[in-house]
Amino acid sequence: MAPRAKLFIPLVLFAVLALFLLRGLELDPKDLPSALIDQPLPQFELPSLGTQSLVSRDQVIGEVALFNIWATWCVSCRVEHPYLHQLAERGVPIYGINYKDDDSDALRWLEELGNPYRLNIVDAEGELGLDLGVYGAPETYLVDAGGVIRYRHVGVVGERVWQNILQPLYQELLAESAP
Amino acid sequence: MIPEVGHFALITAMCLAVILAVLPMWGAWTRNTVAMGLAPSLAIGLLVFVGISFACLTTSFLQDDFSVKVVASNSNSLLPPMYKFSAVWGNHEGSLLLWVLILSLWTAAVALLSPQLPLQVLSRVLSVMGVIGVGFLSFSLFTSNPFERLLPGAPLDGSDLNPLLQDPGLIIHPPLLYMGYVGFSVAFAFAIAALLGGRLDASWARWSRPWTNVAWAFLSLGIMLGSWWAYYELGWGGWWFWDPVENASFMPWLAGTALIHSLAATEKRGLFKSWTVLLAIFTFSLSLLGTFIVRSGVLTSVHAFATDPARGLFILMFLALVVGGSLTLYALRAPAVSSRVSFAWVSRESLLLFNNVVFLAATLTVLFGTLFPLVMDALGQGKYSVGPPYFNAVFVPLMALLATFMGLGPVSRFKSDSVSRWRKELLIPGLVAVVCGLSLPLLGAEYNLWVALAALLSAWLVLGLGRDAWYRVRGAASLSRGLRRLTPSYCGMLLAHLGFAACVLGVVATSQYSVERDLKMSPGDTESLAGYTFEFIELVPVRGPNFVADEARIRITRDGAPVTVLAPQKRRYLASGSMMTEAAIDPGLFRDLYVAMGEPIGSEGAWAIRLHYKPMVRWMWLGAILMGLGGFSTALDKRYRRQRQPALESAPGAVHGT
């Protein structure tokens, strides 16, 4: 090899590395595919917040909906809350799963900040959360009309997440379920 | 109003950086003295405006201005003022501004402290730093504006700083770390300037050496603080995890260590010229790569910032531009023929070369281990994680090999030396080291071969250094006069090598002799560990400024004699609701006692309690501090200052002889 050509070796190595890094940007290391994607929503029978009745899986499925894990101890949930109102106003059905929380705190929160949820499932012990494999609040699951979990978002749902990820899927699922 | 002033100052700084990146470079090209002469003033202007911008952000934090987005998401009115201050860099946007501030500090320092540099070289160096400044300022302004407002709809209170970051160690850890890895930009800029000027001689090595040593010293201290913080704050007594973000700061350190040794060979003997330039580029590239890893989210880590693909793409493009550009320049301009300076196999040069080979191998090992998961994922081979077993398996033999030859380094001579002379000089230290290696582990709980090896190697280093220093000091009229014979750069080498020996001993002793137990303890319970008795006296509720905690009082005695009372806490931070373990430590030169609380068990007041006995764990941090002091000390050497007087008298553009 000519002596000058040898000096290009570092450049070539770097170019290869840069290509890998570029590819790496498209991959998400945290994107651990949830075991529940494309699986039915787990069975449950839990109290409904603010009422004396129990609510079970069959009562909340039947249309494309969001299931939102929230709690009063979760600061990000407070950040997320106004956006959930917007979604509810646009007619997106949202069910709340009040996760490891105190009932009276949760009711006060809804009174103060408003209630965007169809109803709230009280998961005080976190059993449903365990079945779903919840990391922490907030988390949002997109469930189709057949009660199958189609997507899981970890973290706050805001304009960007909704526009880029959830809404396209939501529309698709709506179209799927329309007769 | 204040955030807008800060934003405006940042934009002004950006304009100055663009001018700095273009005008002096053009001046150096066309030999336009006026354009070149503007470089120092532009560099100082850059510092002033970035400084104003940083001060504005800090003010917003201290005044609880929650209409500023980063303040709202990273501070809280209850946060102690000290942490409001450090919260400035406890987030992506603010820490990036700190990055830029430190870069402009280094740029201004080069401008102010280099009157001996030929104007053409100085203007090229400052211009290259200006280019880096443009990159990071635009990164800040276009993708991560720290002054973004939440108007209308500013929250009444902020969501608090991550409790893990509410710690005194974390106030100075990031600034020191950035001083280190941004500081390598100076060595990089000198290398690029040398390539552009086509003069790769000993003088560029001499100019960039003190800067490189100081940056390396800062980086050593920064890494040390990070490790110390992890040790007491994460609550499980670990001090190094081979986490991608830790590796991101460790790689530039390893490459930087190779660089400072290679620079020595280049300065003293005019050797390895192309190699040293390549190392300077490589070291700074690793700093940039580290920034990319931390801020792009390509790798999972405990301390990566909130990530955003747009940011990742931006840094990657910048990385490609700077590293790709400089490697292209290197390929085109570096001397292709090897230098005619020759040296014998038995000489200091070959030992320095050996150092470079070991450190390069270590750097590549860490680089490979860090990027392996990414590469496998990109090739569709699934998710992997590379853990400590891999790194330890490669690192331990490399460091043992290094320490063996390192003992020879300081006593060896340049050009050519002889094995028989080494034997004569080092026979006694070698024999004493063997005795130390065999006997020192007897002081531990049990005889351990790894500790014996570490003791042997550390003693070999320390005794060799001691003998060499003694030979230099003896024969003087008095001891103090003899000590004065030692130059700051020699003392620096001495301190840094001693620090390395202390590190080796500390790391090995604590890894081999640590004892830990996870126990269920209720108030009144007594447990023993490594000869100490731990009595759980009581559990008390405690209230801090922004948290509530359960505090356990644990009395430690040894053979009936009281040692101390430790008070670990389990905290719940009010704003975020997050739980934190605050370990309690009784530190000592030869052992640490460490108690951390886990979770409550049952309802009768029992807790999971973790007790640690950690012998000699402080030695590695002490070692790192010695290395840092050593690095600073070398920069005080007279030969870097002495040139100033003649330089002032000579005409600009004149090149000094060696």
Short mmCIF file of C-alpha atoms in Angstrom, two decimals, chain B residues 50 331 416:
data_model
loop_
_atom_site.label_atom_id
_atom_site.label_comp_id
_atom_site.label_asym_id
_atom_site.label_seq_id
_atom_site.Cartn_x
_atom_site.Cartn_y
_atom_site.Cartn_z
CA VAL B 50 -21.92 33.12 26.59
CA ALA B 331 -4.95 11.85 5.47
CA SER B 416 19.12 4.10 24.10
#
